[in-house]
Coordinates of C-alpha atoms and ligand atoms in Angstrom, one line a residue:
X1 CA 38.5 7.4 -7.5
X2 CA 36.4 6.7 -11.0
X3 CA 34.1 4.4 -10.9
X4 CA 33.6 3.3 -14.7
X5 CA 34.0 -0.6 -13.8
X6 CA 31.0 0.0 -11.9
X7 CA 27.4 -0.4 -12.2
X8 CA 24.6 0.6 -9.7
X9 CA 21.3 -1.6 -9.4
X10 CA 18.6 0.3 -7.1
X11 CA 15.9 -2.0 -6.9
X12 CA 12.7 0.0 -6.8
X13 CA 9.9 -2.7 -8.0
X14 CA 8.0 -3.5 -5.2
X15 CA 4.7 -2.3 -4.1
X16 CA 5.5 -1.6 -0.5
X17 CA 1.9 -3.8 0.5
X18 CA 2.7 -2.8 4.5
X19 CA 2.3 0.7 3.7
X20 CA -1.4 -0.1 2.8
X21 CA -1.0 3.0 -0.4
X22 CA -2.0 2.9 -3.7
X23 CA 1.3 5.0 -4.8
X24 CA 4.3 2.5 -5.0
X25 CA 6.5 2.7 -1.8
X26 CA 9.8 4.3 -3.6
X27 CA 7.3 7.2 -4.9
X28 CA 6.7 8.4 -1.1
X29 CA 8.3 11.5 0.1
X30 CA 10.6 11.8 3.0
X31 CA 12.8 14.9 3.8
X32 CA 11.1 16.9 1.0
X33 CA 12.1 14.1 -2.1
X34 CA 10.9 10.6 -3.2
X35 CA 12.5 7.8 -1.5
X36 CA 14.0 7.1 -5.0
X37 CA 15.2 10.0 -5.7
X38 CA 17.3 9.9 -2.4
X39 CA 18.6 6.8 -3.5
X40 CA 19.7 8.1 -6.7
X41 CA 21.3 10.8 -6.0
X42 CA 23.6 9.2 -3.8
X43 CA 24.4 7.3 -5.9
X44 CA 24.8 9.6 -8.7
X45 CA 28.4 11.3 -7.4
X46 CA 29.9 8.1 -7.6
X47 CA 30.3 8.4 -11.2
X48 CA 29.4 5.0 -12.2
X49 CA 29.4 3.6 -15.7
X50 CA 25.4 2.9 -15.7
X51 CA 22.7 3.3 -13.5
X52 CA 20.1 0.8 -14.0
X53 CA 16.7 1.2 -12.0
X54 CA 14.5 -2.3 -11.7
X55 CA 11.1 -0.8 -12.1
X56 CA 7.5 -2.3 -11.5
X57 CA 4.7 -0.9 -9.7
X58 CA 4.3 2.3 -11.2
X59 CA 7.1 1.8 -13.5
X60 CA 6.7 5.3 -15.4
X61 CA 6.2 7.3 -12.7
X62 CA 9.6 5.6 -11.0
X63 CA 11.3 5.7 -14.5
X64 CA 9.8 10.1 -14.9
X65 CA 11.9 9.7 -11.3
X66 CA 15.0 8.4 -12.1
X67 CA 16.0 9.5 -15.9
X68 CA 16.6 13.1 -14.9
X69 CA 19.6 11.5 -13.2
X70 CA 21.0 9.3 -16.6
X71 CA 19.5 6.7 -14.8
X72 CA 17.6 3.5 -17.6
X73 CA 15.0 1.2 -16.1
X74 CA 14.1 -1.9 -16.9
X75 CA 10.8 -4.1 -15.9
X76 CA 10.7 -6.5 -13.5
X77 CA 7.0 -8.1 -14.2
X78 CA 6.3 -9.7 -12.2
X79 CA 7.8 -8.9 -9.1
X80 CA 9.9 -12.3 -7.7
X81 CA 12.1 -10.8 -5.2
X82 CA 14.9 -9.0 -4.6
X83 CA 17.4 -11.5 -6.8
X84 CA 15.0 -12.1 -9.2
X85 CA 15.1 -8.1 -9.8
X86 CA 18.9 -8.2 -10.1
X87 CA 18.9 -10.8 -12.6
X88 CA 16.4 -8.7 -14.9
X89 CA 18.9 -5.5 -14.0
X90 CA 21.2 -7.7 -16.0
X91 CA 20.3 -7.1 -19.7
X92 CA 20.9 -3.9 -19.0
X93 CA 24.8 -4.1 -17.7
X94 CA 27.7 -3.5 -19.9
X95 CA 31.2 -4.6 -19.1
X96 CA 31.4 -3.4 -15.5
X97 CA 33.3 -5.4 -13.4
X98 CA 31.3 -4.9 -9.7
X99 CA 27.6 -4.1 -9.0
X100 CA 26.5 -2.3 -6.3
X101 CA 22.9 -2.7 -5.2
X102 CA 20.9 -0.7 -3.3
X103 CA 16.8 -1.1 -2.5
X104 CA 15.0 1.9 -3.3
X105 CA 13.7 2.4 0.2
X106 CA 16.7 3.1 2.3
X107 CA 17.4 6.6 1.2
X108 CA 19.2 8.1 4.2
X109 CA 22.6 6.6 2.5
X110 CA 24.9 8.8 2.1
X111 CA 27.9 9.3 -1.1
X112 CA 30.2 8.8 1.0
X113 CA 30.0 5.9 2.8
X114 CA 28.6 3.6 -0.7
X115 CA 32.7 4.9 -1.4
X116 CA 33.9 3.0 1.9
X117 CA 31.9 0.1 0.9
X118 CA 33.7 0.1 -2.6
X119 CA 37.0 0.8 -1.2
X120 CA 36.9 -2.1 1.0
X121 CA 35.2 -4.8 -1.8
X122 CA 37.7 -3.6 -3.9
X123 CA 40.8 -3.9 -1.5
X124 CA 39.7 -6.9 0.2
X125 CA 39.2 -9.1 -3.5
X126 CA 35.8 -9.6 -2.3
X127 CA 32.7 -11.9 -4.1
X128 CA 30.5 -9.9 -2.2
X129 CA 30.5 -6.7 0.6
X130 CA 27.6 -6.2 2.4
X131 CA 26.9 -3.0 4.4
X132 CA 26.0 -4.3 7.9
X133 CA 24.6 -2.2 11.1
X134 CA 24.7 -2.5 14.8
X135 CA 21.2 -1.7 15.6
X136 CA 19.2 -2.4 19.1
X137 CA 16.2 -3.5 17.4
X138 CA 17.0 -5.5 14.7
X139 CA 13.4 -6.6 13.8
X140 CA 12.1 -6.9 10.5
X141 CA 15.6 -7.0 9.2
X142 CA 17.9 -9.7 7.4
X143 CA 20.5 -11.0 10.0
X144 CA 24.7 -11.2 9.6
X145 CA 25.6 -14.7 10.2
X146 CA 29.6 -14.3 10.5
X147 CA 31.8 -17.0 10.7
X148 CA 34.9 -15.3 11.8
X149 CA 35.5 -11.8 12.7
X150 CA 36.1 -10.9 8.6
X151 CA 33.6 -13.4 7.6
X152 CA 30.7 -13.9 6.4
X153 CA 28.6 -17.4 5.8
X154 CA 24.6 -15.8 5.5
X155 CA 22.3 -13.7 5.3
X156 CA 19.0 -14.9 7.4
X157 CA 15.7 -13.4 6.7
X158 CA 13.8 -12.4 9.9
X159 CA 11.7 -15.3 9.0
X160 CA 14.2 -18.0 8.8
X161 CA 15.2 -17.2 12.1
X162 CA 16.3 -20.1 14.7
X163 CA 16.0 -18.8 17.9
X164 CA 19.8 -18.1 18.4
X165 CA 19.8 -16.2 15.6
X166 CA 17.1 -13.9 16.2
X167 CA 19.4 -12.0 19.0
X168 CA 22.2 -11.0 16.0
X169 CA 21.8 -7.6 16.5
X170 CA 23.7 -7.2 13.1
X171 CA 21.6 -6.3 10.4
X172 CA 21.6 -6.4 6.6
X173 CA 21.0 -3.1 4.9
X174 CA 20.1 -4.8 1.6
X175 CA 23.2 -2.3 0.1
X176 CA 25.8 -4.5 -1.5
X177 CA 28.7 -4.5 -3.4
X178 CA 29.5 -7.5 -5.7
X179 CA 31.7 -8.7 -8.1
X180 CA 30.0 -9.4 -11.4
X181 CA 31.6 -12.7 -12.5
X182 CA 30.8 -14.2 -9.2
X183 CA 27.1 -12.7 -8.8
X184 CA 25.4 -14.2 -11.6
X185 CA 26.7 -17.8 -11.0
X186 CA 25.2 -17.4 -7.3
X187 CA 22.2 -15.8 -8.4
X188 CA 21.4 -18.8 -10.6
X189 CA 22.0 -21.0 -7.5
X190 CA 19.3 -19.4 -5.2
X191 CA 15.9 -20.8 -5.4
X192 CA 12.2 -19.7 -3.5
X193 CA 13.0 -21.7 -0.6
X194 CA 10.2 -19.4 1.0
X195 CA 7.0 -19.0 1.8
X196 CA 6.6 -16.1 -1.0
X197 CA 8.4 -18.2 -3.4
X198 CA 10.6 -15.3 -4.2
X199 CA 14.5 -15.7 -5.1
X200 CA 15.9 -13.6 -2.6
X201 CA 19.2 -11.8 -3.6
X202 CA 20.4 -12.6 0.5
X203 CA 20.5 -16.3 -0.5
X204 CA 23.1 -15.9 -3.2
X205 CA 25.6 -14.7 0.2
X206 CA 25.3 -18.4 1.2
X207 CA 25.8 -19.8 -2.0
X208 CA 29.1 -18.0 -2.6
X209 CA 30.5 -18.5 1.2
X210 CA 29.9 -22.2 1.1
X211 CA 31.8 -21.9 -2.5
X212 CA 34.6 -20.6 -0.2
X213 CA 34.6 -17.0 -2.1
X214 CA 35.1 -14.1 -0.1
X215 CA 32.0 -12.5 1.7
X216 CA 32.2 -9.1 3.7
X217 CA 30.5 -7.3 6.2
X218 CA 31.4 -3.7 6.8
X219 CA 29.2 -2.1 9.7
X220 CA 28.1 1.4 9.0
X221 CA 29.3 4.4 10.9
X222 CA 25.7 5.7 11.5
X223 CA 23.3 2.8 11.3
X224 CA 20.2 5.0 11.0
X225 CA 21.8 5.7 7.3
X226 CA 20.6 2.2 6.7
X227 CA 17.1 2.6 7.6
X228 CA 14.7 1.2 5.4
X229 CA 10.9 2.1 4.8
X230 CA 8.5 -0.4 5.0
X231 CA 5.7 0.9 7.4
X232 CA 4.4 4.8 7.4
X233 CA 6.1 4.5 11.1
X234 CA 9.5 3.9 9.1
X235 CA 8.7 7.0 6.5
X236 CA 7.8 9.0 9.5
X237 CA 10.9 8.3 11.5
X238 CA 13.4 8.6 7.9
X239 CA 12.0 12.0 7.5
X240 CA 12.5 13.1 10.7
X241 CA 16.2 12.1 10.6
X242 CA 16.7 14.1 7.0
X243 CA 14.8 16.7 8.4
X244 CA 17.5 17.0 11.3
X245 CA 20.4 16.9 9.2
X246 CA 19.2 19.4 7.3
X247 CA 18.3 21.9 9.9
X248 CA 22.1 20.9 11.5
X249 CA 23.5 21.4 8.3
X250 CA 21.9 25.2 8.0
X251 CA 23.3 25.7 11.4
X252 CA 26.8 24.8 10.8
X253 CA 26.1 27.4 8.2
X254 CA 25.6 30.3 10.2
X255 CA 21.4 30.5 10.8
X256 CA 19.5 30.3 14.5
X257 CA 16.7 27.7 14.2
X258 CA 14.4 27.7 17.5
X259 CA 13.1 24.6 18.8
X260 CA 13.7 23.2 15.7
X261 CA 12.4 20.0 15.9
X262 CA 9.0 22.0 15.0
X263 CA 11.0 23.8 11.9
X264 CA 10.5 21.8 8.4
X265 CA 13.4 22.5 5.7
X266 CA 13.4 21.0 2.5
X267 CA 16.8 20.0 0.7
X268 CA 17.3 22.2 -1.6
X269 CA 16.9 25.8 0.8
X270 CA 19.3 28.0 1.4
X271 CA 19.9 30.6 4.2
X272 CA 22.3 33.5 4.6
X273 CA 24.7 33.9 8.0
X274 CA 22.5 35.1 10.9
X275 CA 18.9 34.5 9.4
X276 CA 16.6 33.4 12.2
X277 CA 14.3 30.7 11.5
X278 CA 11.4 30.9 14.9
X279 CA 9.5 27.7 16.1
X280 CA 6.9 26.0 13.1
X281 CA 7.9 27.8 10.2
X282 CA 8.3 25.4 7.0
X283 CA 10.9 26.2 4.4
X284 CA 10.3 24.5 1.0
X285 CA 10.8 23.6 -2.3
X286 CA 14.0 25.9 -3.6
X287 CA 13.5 28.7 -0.9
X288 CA 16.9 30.9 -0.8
X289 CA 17.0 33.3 2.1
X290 CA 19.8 35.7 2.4
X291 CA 22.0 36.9 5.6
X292 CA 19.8 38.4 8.6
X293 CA 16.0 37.5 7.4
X294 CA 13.9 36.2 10.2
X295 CA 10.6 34.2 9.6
X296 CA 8.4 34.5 12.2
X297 CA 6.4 31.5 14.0
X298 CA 3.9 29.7 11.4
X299 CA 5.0 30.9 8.5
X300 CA 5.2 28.7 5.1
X301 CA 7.7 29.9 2.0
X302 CA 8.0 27.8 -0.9
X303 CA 9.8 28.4 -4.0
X304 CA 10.7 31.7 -3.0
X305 CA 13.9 33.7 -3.4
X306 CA 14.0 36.5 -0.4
X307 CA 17.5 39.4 -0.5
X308 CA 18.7 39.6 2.8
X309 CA 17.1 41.3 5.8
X310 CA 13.7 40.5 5.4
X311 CA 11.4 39.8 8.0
X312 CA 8.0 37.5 7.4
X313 CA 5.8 38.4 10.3
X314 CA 3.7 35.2 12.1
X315 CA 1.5 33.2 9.7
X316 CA 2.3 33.7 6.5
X317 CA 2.4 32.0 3.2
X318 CA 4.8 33.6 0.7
X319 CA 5.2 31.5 -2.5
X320 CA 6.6 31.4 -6.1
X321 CA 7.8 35.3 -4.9
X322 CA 10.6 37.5 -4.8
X323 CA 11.3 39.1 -1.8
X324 CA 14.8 41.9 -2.0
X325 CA 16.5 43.3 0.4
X326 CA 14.7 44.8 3.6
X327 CA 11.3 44.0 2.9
X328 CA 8.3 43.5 5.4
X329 CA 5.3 40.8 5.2
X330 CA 2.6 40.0 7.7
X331 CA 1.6 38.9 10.2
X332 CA -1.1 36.9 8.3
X333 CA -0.2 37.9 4.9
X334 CA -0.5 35.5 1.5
X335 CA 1.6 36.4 -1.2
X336 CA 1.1 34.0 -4.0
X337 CA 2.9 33.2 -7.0
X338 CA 4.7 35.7 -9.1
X339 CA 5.0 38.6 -5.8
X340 CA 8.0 40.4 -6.3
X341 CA 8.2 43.0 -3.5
X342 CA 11.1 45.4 -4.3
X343 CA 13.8 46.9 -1.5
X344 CA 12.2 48.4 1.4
X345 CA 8.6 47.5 0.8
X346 CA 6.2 46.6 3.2
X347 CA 3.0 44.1 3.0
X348 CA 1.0 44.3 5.8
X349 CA -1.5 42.1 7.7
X350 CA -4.2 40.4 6.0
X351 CA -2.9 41.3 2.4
X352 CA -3.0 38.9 -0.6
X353 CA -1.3 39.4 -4.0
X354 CA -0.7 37.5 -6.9
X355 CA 1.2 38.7 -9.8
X356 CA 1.7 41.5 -8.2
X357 CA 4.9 43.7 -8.5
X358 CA 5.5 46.3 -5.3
X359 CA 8.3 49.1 -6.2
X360 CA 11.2 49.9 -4.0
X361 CA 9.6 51.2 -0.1
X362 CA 5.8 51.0 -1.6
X363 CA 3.4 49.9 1.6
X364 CA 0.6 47.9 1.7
X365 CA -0.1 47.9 4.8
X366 CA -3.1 46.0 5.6
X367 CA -6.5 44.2 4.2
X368 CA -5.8 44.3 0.7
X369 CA -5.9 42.4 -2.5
X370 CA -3.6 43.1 -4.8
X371 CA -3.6 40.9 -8.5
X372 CA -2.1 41.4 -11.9
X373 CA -1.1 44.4 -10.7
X374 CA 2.0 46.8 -10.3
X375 CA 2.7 49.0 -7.9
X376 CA 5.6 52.2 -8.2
X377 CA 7.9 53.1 -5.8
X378 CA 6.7 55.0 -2.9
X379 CA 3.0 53.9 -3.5
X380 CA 0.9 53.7 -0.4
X381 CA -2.1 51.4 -0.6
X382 CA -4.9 52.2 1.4
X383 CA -6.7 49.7 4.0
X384 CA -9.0 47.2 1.9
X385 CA -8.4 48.3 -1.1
X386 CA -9.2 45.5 -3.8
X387 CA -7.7 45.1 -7.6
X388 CA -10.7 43.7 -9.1
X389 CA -8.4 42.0 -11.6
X390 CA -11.3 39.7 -13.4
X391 CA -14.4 40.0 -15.0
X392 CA -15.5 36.3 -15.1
X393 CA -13.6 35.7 -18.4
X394 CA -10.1 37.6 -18.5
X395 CA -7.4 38.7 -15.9
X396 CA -6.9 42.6 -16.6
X397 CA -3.7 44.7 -15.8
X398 CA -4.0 47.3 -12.8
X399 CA -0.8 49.7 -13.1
X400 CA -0.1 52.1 -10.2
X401 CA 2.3 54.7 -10.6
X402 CA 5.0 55.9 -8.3
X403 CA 4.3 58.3 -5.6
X404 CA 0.6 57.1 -5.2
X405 CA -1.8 57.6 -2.7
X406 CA -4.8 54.9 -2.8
X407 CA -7.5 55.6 -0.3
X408 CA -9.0 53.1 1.9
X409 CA -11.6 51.2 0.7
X410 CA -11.2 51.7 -2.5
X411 CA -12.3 49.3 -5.6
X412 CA -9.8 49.7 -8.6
X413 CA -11.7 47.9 -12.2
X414 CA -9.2 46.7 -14.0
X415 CA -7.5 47.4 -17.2
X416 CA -6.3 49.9 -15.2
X417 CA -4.0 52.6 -15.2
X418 CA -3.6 55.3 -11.8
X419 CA -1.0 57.9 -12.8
X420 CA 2.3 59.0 -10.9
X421 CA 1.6 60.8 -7.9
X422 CA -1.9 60.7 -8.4
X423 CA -4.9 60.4 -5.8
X424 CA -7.7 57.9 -5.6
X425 CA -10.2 59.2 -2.8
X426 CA -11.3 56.9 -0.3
X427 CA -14.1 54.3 -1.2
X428 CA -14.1 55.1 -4.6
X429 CA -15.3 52.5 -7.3
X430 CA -12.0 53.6 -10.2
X431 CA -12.9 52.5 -13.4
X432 CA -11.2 55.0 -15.5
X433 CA -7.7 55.8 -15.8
X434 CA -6.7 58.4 -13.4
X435 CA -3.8 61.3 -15.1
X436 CA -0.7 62.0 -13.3
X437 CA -0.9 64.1 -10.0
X438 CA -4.7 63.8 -10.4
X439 CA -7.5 63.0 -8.1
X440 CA -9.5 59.9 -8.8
X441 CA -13.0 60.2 -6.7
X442 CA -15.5 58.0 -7.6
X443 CA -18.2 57.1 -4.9
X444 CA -21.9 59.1 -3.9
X445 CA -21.7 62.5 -2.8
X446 CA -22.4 62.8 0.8
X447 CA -25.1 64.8 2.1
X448 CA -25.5 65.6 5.7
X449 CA -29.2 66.5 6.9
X450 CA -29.3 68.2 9.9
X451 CA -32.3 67.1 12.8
X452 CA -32.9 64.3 10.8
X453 CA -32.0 61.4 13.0
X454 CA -33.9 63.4 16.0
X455 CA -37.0 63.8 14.0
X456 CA -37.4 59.9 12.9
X457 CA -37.0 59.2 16.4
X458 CA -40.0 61.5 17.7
X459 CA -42.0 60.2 14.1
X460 CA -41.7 56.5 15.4
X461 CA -42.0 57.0 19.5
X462 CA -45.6 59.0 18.1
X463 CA -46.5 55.6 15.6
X464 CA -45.9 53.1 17.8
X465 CA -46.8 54.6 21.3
X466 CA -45.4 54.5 24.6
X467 CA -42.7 51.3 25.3
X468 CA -44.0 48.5 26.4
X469 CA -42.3 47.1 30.0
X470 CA -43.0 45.3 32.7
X471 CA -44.7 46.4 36.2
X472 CA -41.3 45.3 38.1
X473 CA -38.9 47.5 35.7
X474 CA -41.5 50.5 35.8
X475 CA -41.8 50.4 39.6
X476 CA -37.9 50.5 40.2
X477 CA -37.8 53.8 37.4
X478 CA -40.4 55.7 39.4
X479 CA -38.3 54.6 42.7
X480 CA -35.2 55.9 41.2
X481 CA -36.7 58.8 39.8
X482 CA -37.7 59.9 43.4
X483 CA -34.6 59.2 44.4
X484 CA -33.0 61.3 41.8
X485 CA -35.8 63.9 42.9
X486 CA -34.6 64.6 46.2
Ligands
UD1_1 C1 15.4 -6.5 2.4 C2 16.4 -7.7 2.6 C3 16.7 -7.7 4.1 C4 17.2 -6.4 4.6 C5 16.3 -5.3 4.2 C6 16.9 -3.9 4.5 C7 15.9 -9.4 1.0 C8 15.2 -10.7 0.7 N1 15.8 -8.9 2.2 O1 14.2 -6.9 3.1 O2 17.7 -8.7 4.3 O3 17.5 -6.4 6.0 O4 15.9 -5.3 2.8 O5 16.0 -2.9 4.3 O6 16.4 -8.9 0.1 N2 12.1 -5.1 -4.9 C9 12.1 -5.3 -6.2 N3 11.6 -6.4 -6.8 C10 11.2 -7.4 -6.0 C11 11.2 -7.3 -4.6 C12 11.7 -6.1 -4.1 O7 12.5 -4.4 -7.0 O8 10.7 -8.4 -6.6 C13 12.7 -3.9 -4.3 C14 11.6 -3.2 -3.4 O9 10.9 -2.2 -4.2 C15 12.5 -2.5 -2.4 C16 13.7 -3.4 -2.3 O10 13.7 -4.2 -3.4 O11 12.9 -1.2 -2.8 C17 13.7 -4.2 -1.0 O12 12.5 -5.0 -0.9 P1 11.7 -5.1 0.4 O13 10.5 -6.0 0.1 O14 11.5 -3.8 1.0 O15 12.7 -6.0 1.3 P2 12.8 -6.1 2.8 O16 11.7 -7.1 3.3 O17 12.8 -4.8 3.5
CA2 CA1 12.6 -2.7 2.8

């Protein structure tokens, strides 16, 4: 159904004083976003005319937010509750003929069921829809005062209560829809008859039920979708629910999570059929994982793009990196950003690299630092070996060619270039270019002297005399050497 009659108002002003935070509440994450963002995007397949954002604390980081989306904002300064923001949305509505307003802290809404809530305004010729929940605790929230079954005469804030009241166990989710010509009359009706002295956008439900207009309630499906965030508790509990959706949701699609209430996925990742995802592992930013991977226990990948049958040993951190088809990392490998491991390679334990590119089946199989640097296909990278990539002013290229052998230990000086097939001896300090198929060797010659050890030992017995010990540990040598004796 279009939607171009329609205007969305997310109010997103407020400070958020319970969460005790010097970032404005709608600028805290949950499930991997802002809670504004959520909010937004909800809202943003509904195709509305205008989406007008009521900003205040923090207005340009909310507004840096929102705009992405073809969302304006306008300032609400200074901040006198929740109708007092919609009236300042006003200036910036064009001829729709409904608003639907939503606070910028309940972001679990989904698309879908802001559409129900239209549907029914619209069929049922409603002045206002409000999107009610069942809940078992209703604390903290407005109330549903009905006054038949279709009905409804107020909206009571949790500290206007009479005592009757406070058992309604229907609760306000601050997520309306209304009809614009009889909004703004109520609005200008309401006044701070509180102990803020804040117009509160739930009075104007009174106002335009004892006008006899039509008010409506219509309870959500899911009431956790209506869960607002006012304490860290609240944040805490919000996140945990995206987080579960999203885990169900990869899933449905076809990838084994284990006791994934430990596994952390941010929206935006994506997982080929039968990848398994092991106990603790985080999954964020836009992470894309293809069919059959596995990430083992602990690991972390952001931002990363892996092909599909590759395996990220225990503890890891892969990020900003490309990982293709078939390739190996870990355990207790960091591959930061701008890794690209090509097909078949194989990073081993205790290996960082950065900028590094690893050709098709290269290994680096263990205690290594690889930066600025490329590896060729085939490569094998010796235990320890270090790119020494900068010289306290300038990165500097290392270039490894295909077919290379890197001994252990070794120190590579970069600008560097080790030629295809070529040799670097083990513990060598390379800071020349070594030629195709040649032998880099670059450390002290050995030299073996032999008696030498047995020599200093009689020289220092001699200098220093006989060892000094006690009378208990001499007595017990003499007895066992009579024993051995006999
Ligand atoms: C509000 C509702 C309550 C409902 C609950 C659902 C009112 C008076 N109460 O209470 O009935 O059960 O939401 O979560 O509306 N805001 C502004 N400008 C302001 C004040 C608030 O933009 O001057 C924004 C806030 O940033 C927030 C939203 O409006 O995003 C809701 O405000 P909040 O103070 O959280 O209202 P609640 O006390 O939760
Ligand atoms: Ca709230």
């Amino acid at each position: 159904m279009s939607n171009n009659d329609l205007a969305v108002i997310i109010l997103a002003a407020g400070k958020g004083t319970r969460l005790k935070s010097s970032l404005a509440k709608v600028l805290h994450p949950a499930g991997g976003r802002t809670l504004v963002e959520h909010v937004v995007r909800s809202c943003e397949a509904l195709k509305a005319r205008e989406t007008v954002v009521v900003v205040g604390h923090q207005a340009e980081q909310v507004a840096a937010v929102v705009e992405p989306f073809g969302a304006v904002t306008v300032l609400q300064q200074p901040q006198n509750g929740t109708g007092h923001a919609v009236q300042v949305a006003r200036r910036a509505i064009g001829r729709a003929k409904f608003a639907l307003v939503l606070p910028g802290d309940a972001p679990l809404v989904r698309t879908d069921t802001l559409r129900a809530l239209i549907t029914t305004h619209r069929n049922g010729h409603a002045a206002a829809t409000i999107l009610s929940a069942v809940v078992a605790d209703p604390s903290g929230y407005g109330r549903i005062v009905r006054k038949s079954e279709t009905a409804v005469s107020a909206i009571i804030e949790e500290s206007q209560l009479t005592d009757e009241q406070r058992d309604i166990n229907e609760i306000n989710s601050a997520i309306y829809c209304f009809t614009i010509e009889s909004l703004w009359p109520a609005l200008a009706q309401v006044k701070p008859n509180n102990k803020h002295r804040e117009l509160y956008l739930t009075d104007a439900i009174a106002v335009m039920s004892a006008k006899g207009e039509t008010v409506l309630a219509q309870v959500a499906a899911d009431s956790r979708e209506v869960l607002g965030c006012n304490t860290r508790a609240d944040l805490a509990e919000v996140d945990r629910i995206f987080r579960e959706w999203k885990r169900n949701a990869l899933m449905d699609a076809g990838v084994t999570i284990q006791f994934p209430e430990t596994v952390l996925i941010d929206p935006e990742v994506t997982a080929g059929e039968d990848t398994v995802i092991e106990a603790g592992v985080q999954l964020l930013g836009k992470t894309k994982l293809g069919a059959r991977c596995t990430v083992k226990t602990g690991s972390v990948v952001l931002d990363s793009a892996l092909g599909d049958d590759v395996k990220i040993e225990t503890h890891s951190w892969v990020m900003e990196s490309r990982l293709e088809n078939g390739v190996t990392v870990g355990p207790f490998a960091r591959l930061r950003t701008g890794t690209h491991v090509k097909a078949g390679g194989r990073i081993g334990n205790f290996v960082e690299t950065k900028k590094a590119v690893i050709g098709e089946n290269a290994k680096v199989p263990h205690l290594t630092y690889l930066g600025d640097a490329k590896v060729g296909a085939k490569s094998n990278i010796g235990a320890g070996t270090i790119t020494c990539n900068y010289d306290g002013f300038q990165k500097h290229p290392t270039t490894i060619g295909k077919g290379v052998f890197i001994g252990s230990d070794s120190v590579l000086v970069a600008p560097l270039r080790i030629g295809d097939h070529a040799y670097v001896a083990a513990g060598s300090t390379i800071t020349e270019n070594v030629p195709d198929d040649g032998l880099g060797i670059g450390r002290g010659r050995q030299v073996n002297k032999p008696g030498w050890a047995a020599r200093k030992r009689r020289e220092l017995a001699a200098a220093l005399g006989p060892k000094k010990s006690s009378r208990r540990s001499n007595r017990r040598k003499s007895r066992s050497k009579t024993r051995r004796r006999k």
